[in-house]
Structure formats: C-alpha cells, structure tokens
C-alpha cells in the first residue's frame, strides 16, 4: 500500500505535499517523492527512505504538485522505482497494482517507448500520454479503461498546469477543498484541517480539480453529486510526550475499550442484528494478521459461551478455496483499516454466494464499511503504528459484545465485560515488567509463545507482534503441541512465553512449561494465577488481574504488545515503521 497526495491552490505546493506525506507515512515508507510545477517546468524530487529524505524539496516553488510515499510491490526499493512517475508531459502517483502491466508495457515498448523503472505504475504514465489529445480527464479515463487491477492515481500534465485529474479503483482516494486550495489524498489525515470539505471517490469514479472546481464523474463523464465525508480533527495523529505511536496506542487501550463498548451501546441497533443472529445457523469469520487472531479469540468465545459453530479463515485462503456458503451463513469480516484487499475480496465472494455480511471495522468511511450489510465500529481512533495494538483490543471488545448478544438469544449465560477498562490499565502497569525480559529476547535466535484455547490465540498474536517489529524469528504454538516436534528447537536460554489465564487447563500448560524448561529454555509467564509465578522453572512473570477466562485475551495480550515494543527498541528498530510492512495492505 502507498500514500498519494496532490495539491493545487494559493499556497506553495511543496510544504503541503510533504506535510501530507508525513501523515501518510504509515502506508509505506520504502521511498518518497514529489513533483511541483514551477510555472515552466515540472520539478521532481525522489529519494529512497522516509519522507524526511525530501525535506530539501520543501523550498521548491510552485502551487500545483503531487507526492507519494511507497510500499514496494512491483520493483525493488530504488530511486528509479520511486514515484512520481513521468512520461512525456505526464506525471503521476499511483497506489495499487496493475495486474496486466507486463502486457501493456510490451505494447508501449513495441511503439518504441523507453522505461526507466521496473514498476507497474510507470506503465500508467505511458498509457495516459498515449491517450492525451488535449483533455487530461479524457486521457485518464481512456487509459484506466485498459488497466486490470487496482489503482488510485493523481495525474498532472504540463500542457494543463492548472489541473489535477484523479481516478479510483479498489484503492482509497479522497478529494476536496482544504489548505486554501484543492487536495487529493489516500487518507483523511493528509487533508484534514478545520473547515476542510472532503469527498471519498468510489470505484470507477474520476475527479478533475482546477481553479476552485471539483468535477467528479464516471467513465462516461456524467457528473456525480457527492456528500462530504465526516471526519474529525483527531484524524491527524500526534505523538504528544511519547517517543513512538505504538507505545502511546498501547496506553490508549483502556479508553478505547470504554469507547468501543459505549459506541455499540449508544449507536448500534442490536435488535436488528439480533434478527440476523436468530437466523444464523453458522458463522464464518474472515480476516488477516492481527485481525485474524481476534477472529480466533472470537470463535473460541462463541463456541464456549453460545455453543454456536464458527470457523475462522485467513482471508487470502478463503477467497481461493471455493467456500461453502450455506443458507443462514453469517460472515463476519474483521479489519482495522477496512481496506485490506484480501479481506475485501473474501467478503465480495461470500456476498455473491448469499451470506449476510457483518463487519467489525475501525475506519468509518472504509471500503469494508460500505460493503457490509451490518457494520459494528470499533472506537480505536487512528492507529498510526504499523503493528496493531489498541485496534486488536477494541476488536475483541466489540466481538465479545456480539458473543454476549448471541448468548442471550441462545439462552446461555455470558460472563460480564464490565470493568475491563480498569483491568486493562492495571495490565499495562504490570506489563511494564517485561522490560526485564528484554535481554533474554534481544539477543536470542528465536522465541516461542505457547498457550491453550484462548491463550493459544494470544500466543499467536504475541509472536506476530514480536516478529513484525523486532524481526526476531518467533512462533506461537498450542502448548500441548510443542512436544510433537517444535520442542526440538528449544535450546538452553531459548525464550519461551507461556500464557496461562484458565485454571481448568493451567496444569496442562505447565506441563509444556516443564518440557521447555527441562531443555534449558528461559520460561516467562503471563498469568492471573499468582501460585504459578514463583516456580523455579519461571524466569520472570507478569501477574494480571483476574477476569472471565473466555474474555481474557483483552488483557493477556497487553504484556506481549509491550514485550514486542521494548524488544524492538533494544534491537535498534523503529517500532512504528518496521521494515517491509505497511499499515494496511490494499494489494493482494
Ligand atoms: C498487525 O500488527 C499487522 N500490521 C497486520 O497483520 C494487520 O493486522 C493485517 O494486515 C490486517 O489489517 P486490517 O486489520 O487493517 O485488515
């Protein structure tokens, strides 16, 4: 996923573009670039690395321009592959994937056109240049008609320097009035300011921005009237007194739990959703990454509390497995961004096969929120760090509220969700103790997280957190499964974290702890049972407040989020911007 910005208006464009790119850096930071028209020529500055690498371009003169921050999909991380891409009188920035790029490029090369990059995006500049006969909007519409895949583009033409043209297909794009001019952005934070009026383009829509006019249309150039999107100023994130967004966002978990619970209580019509739940015979859950792990926790609770069958699918698997969608299937998609391509594709497939779609999503104007039949919003606020933390806890709160609603329909008793905000605050305070664990992890060759039932789901999430921001090989594992092979990897001092929040299987999990300990592992414990913290096989532990075991992942994940954060720091990484990753993966 990448971030694109565009500006034309009364201000100098370069600072507006650069500030916007800082707000979009969470979408990718392999390379960055801007192009500003100085009245005669288009000045392009492109660098690999973070947005700060182009601070020198802030002085560029000109009131119209485009900018881009890249997460590499096609083509290595090089300056040549950085956007903006140009050909002839055309310059553009692109977010998405051109699936037929090779064929289109071949056609261009057969016409004698030369390429300087190995990206799919550069092909789009050639397509537009070939279709340009004095009307940029017409040229962009025609060029996009040849593309198979996804795109959000902002296009500039030196022959029409007072104009920007945009197009959207399965990659988010916003246009509007702000910053004393007209703006284009992949996401609200790059355009949000007091008094801004912003519109979200839908798939297949185009926009022409010039002077003070925004013309939005379809491929037939029929004008489309749009309502402005609502957004709040806090869409622009700031660090406050924190070093990193990730640490700040972990501290926000208690408030996020409260807000998510209150949002559902205040604004969600459970009675309508209960009608759906009453007709539900079977639940399918689809998600990716951390959201997939919250789906696993949800399934465990649904089956244990409500005795309702449910299956969880990795979205990128679901969409290619020819899924069986029987009558009475409810598909619940979980996504922080609401823009994950694999999750959206799985939802579209299930919808075509007749499933009722419910979405648990954090971003109000996202594609998933618009696609679903029923939407339950988490109130995690903007999550800037690439590693999901507070959004995971917020998803669990909303999913467990569904469990409670389903339980009452099925005549089952659900444990209470009251008091989790204060318990989470205590878990954060207790979790700070993991800083003493870091020396065992920072220099380790690998690390293992084990648990049973819900504790295993949390072990999987703890492992993903550690991997994605500390780059330490790690595995989350069913505690009972360790002895069936993976135990061979345990060596003296290998760090193993056991999650133990259920008394009825505590001794069983401790069996796995003993197995690892007797092979020399350094074992760490996250538990609410004090009696297990002092054993000789435990190097260190975090004692959490007691809570209903089936809902315990809301708390037991917190020390693991903190462990990943502090280990990442110890290994010299930037926890907010881990290598190779992006906040939302809007490509397949
Ligand atoms: C989480 O730490 C990861 N950054 C990643 O796995 C993420 O959860 C996944 O890409 C799904 O994103 P979504 O929730 O926005 O759909």
mmCIF file of C-alpha atoms in Angstrom, residues 440 446-448 450 482 487 489-497 512-524 536-540:
data_model
loop_
_atom_site.group_PDB
_atom_site.id
_atom_site.type_symbol
_atom_site.label_atom_id
_atom_site.label_comp_id
_atom_site.label_asym_id
_atom_site.label_seq_id
_atom_site.Cartn_x
_atom_site.Cartn_y
_atom_site.Cartn_z
ATOM 1 C CA UNK A 440 16.721 -12.665 27.037
ATOM 2 C CA UNK A 446 14.241 -17.293 18.140
ATOM 3 C CA UNK A 447 11.383 -17.116 20.625
ATOM 4 C CA UNK A 448 8.256 -19.181 21.293
ATOM 5 C CA UNK A 450 2.579 -21.087 23.971
ATOM 6 C CA UNK A 482 5.155 -28.381 21.491
ATOM 7 C CA UNK A 487 10.386 -28.914 21.173
ATOM 8 C CA UNK A 489 14.102 -26.248 18.506
ATOM 9 C CA UNK A 490 14.309 -25.420 22.193
ATOM 10 C CA UNK A 491 17.899 -24.926 23.323
ATOM 11 C CA UNK A 492 19.430 -23.559 26.519
ATOM 12 C CA UNK A 493 18.217 -19.960 27.035
ATOM 13 C CA UNK A 494 15.659 -20.081 24.231
ATOM 14 C CA UNK A 495 12.987 -17.658 25.477
ATOM 15 C CA UNK A 496 9.542 -19.252 25.806
ATOM 16 C CA UNK A 497 6.486 -17.245 26.917
ATOM 17 C CA UNK A 512 4.628 -27.740 28.439
ATOM 18 C CA UNK A 513 6.484 -25.220 30.595
ATOM 19 C CA UNK A 514 8.308 -28.075 32.336
ATOM 20 C CA UNK A 515 9.093 -29.710 28.973
ATOM 21 C CA UNK A 516 10.675 -26.483 27.697
ATOM 22 C CA UNK A 517 12.413 -25.695 30.991
ATOM 23 C CA UNK A 518 13.993 -29.137 31.180
ATOM 24 C CA UNK A 519 15.576 -28.444 27.762
ATOM 25 C CA UNK A 520 17.159 -25.269 29.129
ATOM 26 C CA UNK A 521 14.592 -22.714 27.952
ATOM 27 C CA UNK A 522 14.169 -19.409 29.786
ATOM 28 C CA UNK A 523 10.451 -19.509 30.512
ATOM 29 C CA UNK A 524 8.314 -16.405 31.083
ATOM 30 C CA UNK A 536 11.935 -22.446 39.753
ATOM 31 C CA UNK A 537 11.144 -23.006 36.089
ATOM 32 C CA UNK A 538 9.835 -19.461 35.717
ATOM 33 C CA UNK A 539 12.476 -16.831 34.935
ATOM 34 C CA UNK A 540 10.009 -13.952 35.303
#
